[in-house]
Every structure is written in structure tokens, then in C-alpha cells.
């Protein structure tokens, strides 16, 4: 892996992926995205990992897709490269995925953060969809996810002006879960990851799938999936353990079975 670093913390069942192209503000070139896709797949398959954190560095989560790599491309080149299959695979990660964002989260960087399930932002985070300034528009879900997260009026403003918003402003619009001082953002993400990782991992995955479905379907269909996953949770040892531990007034020990 050249452009990402992966750190597994089996003791707490969490894994941290760090985007690592600091000189280019973590611009998302094809290689980085491929590495990210492969790492997420591996972590998704690793029973010792229950929650994944995706982060950059203090200055940049990611300043967007790599403009230098895209600049000369034709529509047919873009079609052949088919970056969407990579983004689709990332979107299908089953385990809870937390974005820990500081500095720039722009264009594809903002879309990548929104592809995660929750966002912890630092006070110095800057979110934006500035594609309009370079003659294009969001291409990795920005028009859909941003609109669902913050509503039509604000999404329209951000996409059409390319204006950046601070972590605080993003918090006000409901785009992020928490804004914390810059020195704390990774710590907060780890705390949240640990809390989630202490729950039944199967229940967490089933719940994530059901919540995400609410964005993609009508209420009836969403409720059907929720009910199916709810029954499925009763097929796990974790359900027996969780309820027994409650009755016995002790801490549950979840095994992911
Ligand atoms: N691509 C390539 N290089 C970038 C970059 C980017 N997006 N952002 C920054 N860099 C590079 C700069 O070129 C510079 O490199 P050198 O010139 O030193 O070699 C280095 O990182 C430091 O950047 P600056 O010198 O510009 O740093 P400043 O602090 O002055 O400015 C900035 C920071 C973030 C405001 C500025 O760098 C900037 O405006 N960057 C571009 C932001 C942007 O427009 N982002 C949106 C890109 S379009 C798709 C999926 C996704 C997408 C498209 C399709 N499919 C699935 C098909 C997404 C598209 C985009 O994201």
C-alpha cells in the first residue's frame, strides 16, 4: 500500500485507515482509491475488526479526486476507467465506517466522508463541493448524499457556488455528528468506534444495512428489510448473551456469532 496506512487494533476490534498523500492534500488518485477499496474489503472480511475509521491528516482529509490525473481525460476515457465500480464497492462496506475529518474534505473528499456512516469533524475541517469551479459537477454521489443530509436549498448553494463550510457550519446543517477541537478529532472517532465495537457486531451490521436502505427505498420496502434483519438478530448468540447479561446485571461479552 503506497497511499494508505492501515492499523488494526484487535484488542478493541477497531481498524484505522489513514489516507497518505500529504503533499497532494490526499488527492484521490486511482491508485489510492484502489488501495482503499482493497483495504476495506479485507477489513470487512476480518472477524477481529468490528468498526473502521477512515481519516486523513490535520490539514486534509482529502482535497478531492486528483485533478492532474483527470485533466486530459475524455468522456470515453472516464467511462473505460469506470471509477464507479471502486466507489460502489467502498459504499458496500458492511461494517460501521466512521470518517474522522480535519482540514479539507472537498469534492470527492467530501463525497468519501459522506459515504461513511458518521463523520467526526475537527474545528478546522472545511467541507465543500467545488467541482463547479473547475467546470464539472459532483460525480461520486455528492448531489444525492449532500442533498439528503442538508436539504435542497443548502446543497444547491454549496454545489453551485463551490463555497466551503466549516465543521461548525456542517454540524449546524446535520452533515456531521460532532465537531471537536483539532487535537481531539481522532480521539473522538476512536472513542465512538470503541463504543460501537463493544456491541454485537452482527446487530451493528444489520442495523447499518437497514438505516442505509431508508435512503434508497420507500418506507414499506425499508420496513420489510428492518423486520427481516430484526428476526435475523434473534438467530445470533449475541442476542442471547446481550439479553441474558441485562437480566443478570452484568456486562455482555459479544463474540460476533
Ligand atoms: N488534485 C490534485 N492535486 C491537488 C488537489 C486535487 N484535487 N488539491 C490539491 N492538490 C495539490 C496542489 O496541486 C498542490 O500540489 P503542487 O502544486 O504543490 O504540486 C498541493 O496539493 C497543495 O495544494 P495547494 O498549494 O493548492 O494548497 P492551498 O493550501 O493553497 O490550497 C486547496 C488548498 C484545497 C484550497 C486547493 O489545493 C484546491 O482548491 N484544491 C482543489 C480542490 C477541488 O477542486 N476539489 C475537487 C476536485 S474534483 C468520480 C468520483 C469523484 C470525483 C469525480 C468522479 N467518479 C466515481 C467518476 C470527484 C471529483 C473532484 O473531487
Coordinates of C-alpha atoms and ligand atoms in Angstrom, one line a residue:
X1 CA 0.0 0.0 0.0
X2 CA 1.6 3.2 -1.1
X3 CA -1.0 5.8 -0.4
X4 CA -2.9 4.5 2.6
X5 CA -1.8 3.2 6.0
X6 CA -3.8 0.5 7.8
X7 CA -3.6 0.0 11.6
X8 CA -5.6 -2.8 13.2
X9 CA -6.3 -2.7 16.9
X10 CA -7.5 -6.2 17.6
X11 CA -7.8 -5.5 21.4
X12 CA -10.6 -3.0 20.8
X13 CA -11.8 -4.5 17.5
X14 CA -11.2 -1.3 15.5
X15 CA -9.1 -0.5 12.5
X16 CA -7.9 2.8 11.3
X17 CA -7.2 3.6 7.6
X18 CA -5.2 6.8 7.0
X19 CA -5.1 8.4 3.6
X20 CA -1.4 9.1 3.0
X21 CA -0.6 11.5 0.1
X22 CA 0.1 14.5 2.3
X23 CA 1.9 16.6 -0.3
X24 CA -1.1 16.5 -2.6
X25 CA -3.6 17.0 0.3
X26 CA -4.6 13.4 -0.1
X27 CA -6.0 14.0 -3.6
X28 CA -7.7 10.8 -4.5
X29 CA -5.9 9.3 -7.5
X30 CA -6.9 5.9 -9.0
X31 CA -4.2 4.0 -7.1
X32 CA -5.2 5.4 -3.7
X33 CA -8.9 4.6 -4.4
X34 CA -7.9 1.0 -5.4
X35 CA -5.9 0.6 -2.3
X36 CA -8.7 1.9 -0.2
X37 CA -11.2 -0.4 -1.8
X38 CA -9.0 -3.4 -1.2
X39 CA -8.2 -2.5 2.4
X40 CA -11.9 -2.0 3.2
X41 CA -12.7 -5.4 1.7
X42 CA -10.0 -7.1 3.7
X43 CA -11.2 -5.4 7.0
X44 CA -14.8 -6.2 6.2
X45 CA -13.8 -9.9 6.0
X46 CA -11.7 -9.8 9.2
X47 CA -13.8 -11.1 12.1
X48 CA -11.5 -9.4 14.6
X49 CA -12.4 -5.9 13.2
X50 CA -15.8 -4.5 14.0
X51 CA -15.6 -0.8 13.3
X52 CA -13.4 1.0 10.8
X53 CA -12.2 4.6 11.0
X54 CA -11.2 6.5 7.8
X55 CA -9.0 9.6 8.3
X56 CA -6.5 11.8 6.6
X57 CA -4.3 14.3 8.4
X58 CA -4.8 17.6 10.2
X59 CA -4.5 19.6 7.0
X60 CA -6.6 17.4 4.7
X61 CA -9.0 14.5 4.8
X62 CA -8.9 14.7 1.0
X63 CA -8.9 17.7 -1.3
X64 CA -10.9 15.8 -4.0
X65 CA -10.2 13.5 -6.9
X66 CA -6.8 14.0 -8.4
X67 CA -7.4 16.9 -10.9
X68 CA -4.0 16.4 -12.5
X69 CA -4.9 12.8 -13.3
X70 CA -8.3 13.8 -14.7
X71 CA -7.5 16.9 -16.6
X72 CA -6.8 15.4 -20.0
X73 CA -9.4 12.6 -19.9
X74 CA -12.2 12.3 -22.4
X75 CA -15.7 11.1 -21.6
X76 CA -14.8 7.7 -23.1
X77 CA -11.5 7.5 -21.0
X78 CA -13.6 8.1 -17.9
X79 CA -16.1 5.5 -19.0
X80 CA -13.4 2.9 -19.5
X81 CA -11.6 3.6 -16.3
X82 CA -15.0 3.0 -14.5
X83 CA -14.2 4.5 -11.2
X84 CA -17.8 3.9 -10.2
X85 CA -17.2 0.3 -9.6
X86 CA -14.5 1.2 -7.0
X87 CA -16.7 3.7 -5.3
X88 CA -19.7 1.2 -5.3
X89 CA -17.5 -1.4 -3.6
X90 CA -16.5 1.1 -0.9
X91 CA -20.1 2.1 -0.4
X92 CA -21.0 -1.6 0.2
X93 CA -18.7 -1.9 3.2
X94 CA -20.8 -3.8 5.7
X95 CA -19.1 -2.7 8.9
X96 CA -19.7 0.7 10.5
X97 CA -17.4 3.2 9.0
X98 CA -16.6 6.5 10.7
X99 CA -14.9 9.4 8.9
X100 CA -12.6 11.5 11.1
X101 CA -12.2 14.7 9.2
X102 CA -9.8 17.6 9.7
X103 CA -8.8 20.2 7.1
X104 CA -10.1 19.9 3.5
X105 CA -12.8 17.5 2.6
X106 CA -13.6 18.7 -0.9
X107 CA -15.2 17.3 -4.0
X108 CA -14.6 13.5 -3.9
X109 CA -13.1 14.0 -0.4
X110 CA -16.4 15.3 0.8
X111 CA -18.2 12.6 -1.1
X112 CA -15.9 10.0 0.5
X113 CA -16.7 11.3 4.0
X114 CA -20.4 11.2 3.2
X115 CA -20.1 7.6 2.0
X116 CA -19.0 6.8 5.6
X117 CA -21.8 6.2 8.2
X118 CA -20.8 9.0 10.5
X119 CA -18.5 12.0 10.5
X120 CA -16.5 13.4 13.4
X121 CA -15.0 16.8 12.3
X122 CA -12.3 19.0 13.7
X123 CA -12.9 22.7 14.2
X124 CA -10.6 23.3 11.2
X125 CA -12.5 21.0 8.8
X126 CA -13.6 22.5 5.6
X127 CA -16.3 20.7 3.6
X128 CA -17.3 21.6 0.1
X129 CA -18.2 20.5 -3.4
X130 CA -16.1 22.9 -5.5
X131 CA -16.2 20.9 -8.8
X132 CA -18.2 23.7 -10.4
X133 CA -15.1 25.9 -10.1
X134 CA -13.2 23.5 -12.4
X135 CA -16.0 23.2 -14.9
X136 CA -17.6 19.9 -13.7
X137 CA -20.0 18.8 -11.1
X138 CA -20.0 16.2 -8.2
X139 CA -19.7 12.7 -9.7
X140 CA -19.5 10.3 -6.7
X141 CA -22.8 10.8 -5.0
X142 CA -22.5 14.5 -3.9
X143 CA -25.7 15.8 -5.4
X144 CA -27.6 13.0 -3.7
X145 CA -26.0 12.5 -0.4
X146 CA -25.4 16.2 0.4
X147 CA -29.0 17.0 -0.5
X148 CA -30.3 14.2 1.7
X149 CA -28.0 15.3 4.5
X150 CA -28.5 19.0 4.5
X151 CA -31.6 19.7 2.3
X152 CA -32.1 21.1 -1.1
X153 CA -31.5 24.8 -0.5
X154 CA -28.1 24.5 1.1
X155 CA -27.0 21.6 -1.1
X156 CA -27.9 23.7 -4.2
X157 CA -25.9 26.7 -2.7
X158 CA -22.8 24.6 -2.0
X159 CA -22.8 22.8 -5.3
X160 CA -23.5 25.8 -7.4
X161 CA -21.1 28.3 -5.7
X162 CA -18.4 25.8 -4.6
X163 CA -18.3 27.5 -1.2
X164 CA -16.5 25.8 1.6
X165 CA -18.2 25.4 5.0
X166 CA -16.6 24.9 8.4
X167 CA -17.0 21.9 10.7
X168 CA -19.2 24.1 12.9
X169 CA -21.5 25.1 9.9
X170 CA -21.6 21.5 8.7
X171 CA -22.7 20.5 12.2
X172 CA -25.5 23.1 12.1
X173 CA -26.8 21.5 8.8
X174 CA -26.7 18.0 10.2
X175 CA -23.8 16.8 7.9
X176 CA -21.5 15.8 10.8
X177 CA -22.1 14.1 14.1
X178 CA -19.7 16.1 16.2
X179 CA -17.2 18.9 16.0
X180 CA -14.3 18.9 18.3
X181 CA -11.0 20.8 18.8
X182 CA -8.5 19.8 16.2
X183 CA -6.3 17.9 18.6
X184 CA -9.3 15.8 19.6
X185 CA -10.9 14.6 16.3
X186 CA -9.2 11.3 16.0
X187 CA -9.5 10.6 19.7
X188 CA -13.3 11.2 19.5
X189 CA -13.6 9.0 16.5
X190 CA -11.7 6.2 18.3
X191 CA -14.0 6.6 21.3
X192 CA -17.1 6.3 19.2
X193 CA -15.6 3.3 17.3
X194 CA -14.8 1.6 20.6
X195 CA -18.3 2.2 21.9
X196 CA -19.8 0.7 18.8
X197 CA -17.3 -2.2 18.7
X198 CA -18.4 -3.2 22.2
X199 CA -21.8 -4.0 20.8
X200 CA -22.9 -7.1 18.9
X201 CA -21.1 -6.7 15.6
X202 CA -23.8 -8.6 13.8
X203 CA -26.6 -6.4 15.2
X204 CA -24.5 -3.3 14.2
X205 CA -24.2 -4.5 10.6
X206 CA -27.8 -5.4 10.3
X207 CA -28.8 -2.0 11.7
X208 CA -26.4 -0.2 9.4
X209 CA -27.9 -2.0 6.4
X210 CA -31.4 -1.1 7.4
X211 CA -30.7 2.6 8.0
X212 CA -28.9 2.9 4.7
X213 CA -31.8 1.3 3.0
X214 CA -34.0 4.1 4.2
X215 CA -32.2 6.4 1.7
X216 CA -32.7 4.1 -1.2
X217 CA -36.2 2.9 -0.9
X218 CA -39.8 3.5 0.0
X219 CA -41.0 3.1 3.6
X220 CA -42.7 -0.2 3.0
X221 CA -39.6 -1.8 1.5
X222 CA -37.4 -0.3 4.2
X223 CA -39.6 -1.7 6.9
X224 CA -39.6 -5.1 5.3
X225 CA -35.8 -5.2 5.4
X226 CA -35.8 -3.9 9.0
X227 CA -38.1 -6.7 10.1
X228 CA -36.1 -9.3 8.3
X229 CA -32.9 -8.1 10.0
X230 CA -34.6 -7.8 13.3
X231 CA -35.6 -11.5 13.2
X232 CA -32.1 -12.4 12.0
X233 CA -30.6 -10.8 15.1
X234 CA -32.5 -13.4 17.1
X235 CA -30.6 -16.1 15.3
X236 CA -27.3 -14.9 16.9
X237 CA -25.6 -16.0 20.1
X238 CA -25.0 -12.3 20.8
X239 CA -28.7 -11.7 21.2
X240 CA -29.0 -14.4 23.8
X241 CA -25.8 -13.1 25.5
X242 CA -27.0 -9.4 25.4
X243 CA -30.4 -10.1 26.9
X244 CA -29.1 -12.6 29.5
X245 CA -26.4 -10.2 30.6
X246 CA -29.1 -7.5 31.1
X247 CA -31.2 -9.8 33.3
X248 CA -28.1 -10.9 35.2
X249 CA -27.0 -7.3 35.6
X250 CA -23.5 -7.8 34.1
X251 CA -21.6 -6.6 31.0
X252 CA -22.3 -8.6 27.9
X253 CA -19.5 -10.3 26.1
X254 CA -20.2 -10.3 22.4
X255 CA -18.5 -12.8 20.1
X256 CA -19.9 -11.8 16.7
X257 CA -21.7 -15.2 16.5
Ligands
LIG1 N1 -6.0 17.2 -7.2 C1 -4.7 17.2 -7.5 N2 -3.8 17.9 -6.7 C2 -4.3 18.6 -5.7 C3 -5.6 18.7 -5.4 C4 -6.5 17.9 -6.2 N3 -7.8 17.8 -6.0 N4 -5.8 19.5 -4.4 C5 -4.6 19.9 -4.0 N5 -3.7 19.4 -4.8 C6 -2.2 19.7 -4.8 C7 -1.9 21.0 -5.4 O1 -1.8 21.0 -6.8 C8 -0.5 21.3 -4.8 O2 0.5 20.5 -5.4 P1 1.8 21.2 -6.0 O3 1.3 22.3 -6.9 O4 2.5 21.7 -4.8 O5 2.5 20.1 -6.7 C9 -0.7 20.6 -3.4 O6 -1.7 19.7 -3.5 C10 -1.0 21.6 -2.3 O7 -2.2 22.4 -2.7 P2 -2.2 24.0 -2.8 O8 -0.8 24.6 -3.0 O9 -3.3 24.4 -3.7 O10 -2.7 24.3 -1.3 P3 -3.5 25.5 -0.7 O11 -3.5 25.3 0.8 O12 -3.1 26.8 -1.3 O13 -5.0 25.2 -1.3 C11 -7.0 23.9 -1.7 C12 -5.7 24.2 -0.8 C13 -7.6 22.6 -1.2 C14 -8.0 25.1 -1.5 C15 -6.6 23.8 -3.2 O14 -5.5 22.9 -3.3 C16 -7.7 23.4 -4.1 O15 -8.6 24.2 -4.4 N6 -7.7 22.1 -4.5 C17 -8.6 21.6 -5.4 C18 -10.0 21.3 -4.7 C19 -11.0 20.8 -5.7 O16 -11.3 21.4 -6.7 N7 -11.5 19.6 -5.4 C20 -12.5 18.9 -6.3 C21 -11.8 18.1 -7.4 S1 -12.9 17.4 -8.5 C22 -15.8 10.3 -9.7 C23 -15.5 10.4 -8.3 C24 -15.1 11.5 -7.7 C25 -15.0 12.7 -8.5 C26 -15.2 12.6 -9.8 C27 -15.6 11.5 -10.4 N8 -16.2 9.1 -10.3 C28 -16.5 8.0 -9.5 C29 -16.3 9.0 -11.7 C30 -14.5 13.9 -7.8 C31 -14.1 15.0 -8.4 C32 -13.4 16.0 -7.6 O17 -13.2 15.9 -6.5

